[in-house]
CSV table of C-alpha atoms in Angstrom, one decimal:
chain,number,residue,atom,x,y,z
A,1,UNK,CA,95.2,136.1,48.7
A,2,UNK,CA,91.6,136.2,47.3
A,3,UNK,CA,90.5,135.3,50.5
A,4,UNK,CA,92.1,138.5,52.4
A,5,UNK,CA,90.9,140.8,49.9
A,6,UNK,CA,87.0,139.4,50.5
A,7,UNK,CA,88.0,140.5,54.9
A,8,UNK,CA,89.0,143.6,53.4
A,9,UNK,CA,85.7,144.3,51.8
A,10,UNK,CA,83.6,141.9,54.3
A,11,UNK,CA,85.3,140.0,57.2
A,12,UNK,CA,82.1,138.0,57.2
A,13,UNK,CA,81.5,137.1,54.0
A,14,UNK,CA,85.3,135.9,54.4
A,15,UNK,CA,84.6,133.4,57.1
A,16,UNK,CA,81.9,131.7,54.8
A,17,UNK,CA,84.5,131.3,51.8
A,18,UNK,CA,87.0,130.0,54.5
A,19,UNK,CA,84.9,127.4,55.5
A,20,UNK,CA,84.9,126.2,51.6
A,21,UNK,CA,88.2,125.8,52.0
A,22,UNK,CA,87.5,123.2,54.7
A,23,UNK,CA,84.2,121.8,52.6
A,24,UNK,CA,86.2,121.1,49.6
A,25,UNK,CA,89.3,119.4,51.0
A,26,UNK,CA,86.6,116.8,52.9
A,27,UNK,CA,85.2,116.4,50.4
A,28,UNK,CA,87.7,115.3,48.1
A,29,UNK,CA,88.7,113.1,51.1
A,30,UNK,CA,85.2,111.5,51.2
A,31,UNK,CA,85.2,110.7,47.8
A,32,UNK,CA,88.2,109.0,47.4
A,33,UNK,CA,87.5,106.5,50.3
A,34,UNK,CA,83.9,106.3,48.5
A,35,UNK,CA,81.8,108.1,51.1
A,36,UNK,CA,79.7,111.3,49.2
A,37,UNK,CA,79.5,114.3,51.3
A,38,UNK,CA,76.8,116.6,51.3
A,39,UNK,CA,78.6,119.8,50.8
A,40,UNK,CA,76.0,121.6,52.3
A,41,UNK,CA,76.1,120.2,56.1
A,42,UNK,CA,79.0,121.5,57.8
A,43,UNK,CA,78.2,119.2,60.7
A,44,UNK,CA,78.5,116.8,58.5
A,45,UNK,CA,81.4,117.5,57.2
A,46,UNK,CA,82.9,117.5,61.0
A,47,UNK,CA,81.1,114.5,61.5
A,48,UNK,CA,82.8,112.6,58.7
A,49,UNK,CA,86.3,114.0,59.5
A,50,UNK,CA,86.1,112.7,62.9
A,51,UNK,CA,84.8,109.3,61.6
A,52,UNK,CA,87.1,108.7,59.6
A,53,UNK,CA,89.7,108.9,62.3
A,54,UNK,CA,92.3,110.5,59.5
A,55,UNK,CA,92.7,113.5,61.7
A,56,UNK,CA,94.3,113.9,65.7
A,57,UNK,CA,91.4,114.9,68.2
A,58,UNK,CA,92.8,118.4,68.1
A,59,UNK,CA,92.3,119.2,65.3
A,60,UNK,CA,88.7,117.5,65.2
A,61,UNK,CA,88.1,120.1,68.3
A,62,UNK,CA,89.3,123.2,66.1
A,63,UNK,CA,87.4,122.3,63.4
A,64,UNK,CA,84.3,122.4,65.2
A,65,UNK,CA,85.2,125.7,66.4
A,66,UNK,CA,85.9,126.8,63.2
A,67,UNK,CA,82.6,125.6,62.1
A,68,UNK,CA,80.3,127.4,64.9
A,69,UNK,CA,82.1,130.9,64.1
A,70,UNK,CA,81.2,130.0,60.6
A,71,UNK,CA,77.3,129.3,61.4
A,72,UNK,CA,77.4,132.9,63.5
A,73,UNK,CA,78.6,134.4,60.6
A,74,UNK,CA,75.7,132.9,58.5
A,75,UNK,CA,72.8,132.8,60.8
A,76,UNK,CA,73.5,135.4,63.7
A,77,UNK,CA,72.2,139.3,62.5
A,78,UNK,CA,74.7,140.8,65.0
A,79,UNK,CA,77.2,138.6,64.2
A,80,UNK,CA,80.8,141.4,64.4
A,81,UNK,CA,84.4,140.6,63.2
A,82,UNK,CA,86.8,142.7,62.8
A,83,UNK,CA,89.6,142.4,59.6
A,84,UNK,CA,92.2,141.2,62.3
A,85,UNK,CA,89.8,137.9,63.2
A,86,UNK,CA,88.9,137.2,59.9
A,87,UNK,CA,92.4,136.8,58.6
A,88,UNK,CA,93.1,134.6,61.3
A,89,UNK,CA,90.0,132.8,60.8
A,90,UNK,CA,91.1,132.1,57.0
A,91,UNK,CA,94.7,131.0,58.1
A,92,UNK,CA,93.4,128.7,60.5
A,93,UNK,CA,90.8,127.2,57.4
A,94,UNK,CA,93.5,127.2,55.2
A,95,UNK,CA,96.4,125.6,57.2
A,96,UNK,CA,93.1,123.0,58.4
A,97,UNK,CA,92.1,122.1,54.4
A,98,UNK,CA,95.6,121.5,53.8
A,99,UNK,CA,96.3,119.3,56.6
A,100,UNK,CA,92.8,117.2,55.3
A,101,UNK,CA,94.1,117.3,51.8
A,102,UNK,CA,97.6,115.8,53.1
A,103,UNK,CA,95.3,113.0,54.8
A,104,UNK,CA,94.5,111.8,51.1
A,105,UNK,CA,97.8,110.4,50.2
């Protein structure tokens, strides 16, 4: 819900909080098999996921995906979204983190 009211205000800046979602959950994962994750490489992060082999190939591929629109929304001046996107952007991080955070059990 926090998330939605930061695409209210700033569909970008929502993107980046999404992908914390995603950052976090990894994370978490990474630490208790006892691999550290920088949180501050996204690639890493994908990199990881898929190395671990805890997650389908799909959902490896829509990671990635999630992570380029997050690096546009970082890095790219002209980067656009409109309130629409970003809400499905943050569902899509959302439903992802809990998927990873499942993977923990």
């Amino acid at each position: 819900e926090q998330l939605l009211r930061i695409a209210d205000v700033s569909p970008r800046a929502a993107f980046v909080e999404a992908w914390t979602l995603i950052e976090m959950a990894a994370s978490k994962k990474g630490l208790k098999a006892g691999v550290a994750l920088p949180r501050t490489s996204p690639k890493m992060i994908v990199d990881y996921l898929q190395t671990s082999g805890a997650l389908p190939q799909n959902s490896i591929k829509l990671i990635e995906q999630l992570r380029k629109l997050r690096n546009q929304a970082v890095h790219m001046p002209d980067f656009a979204i409109n309130q629409s996107e970003a809400e499905r952007y943050l569902e899509l991080a959302a439903k992802i983190a809990a998927v990873i955070s499942a993977e923990e059990s």
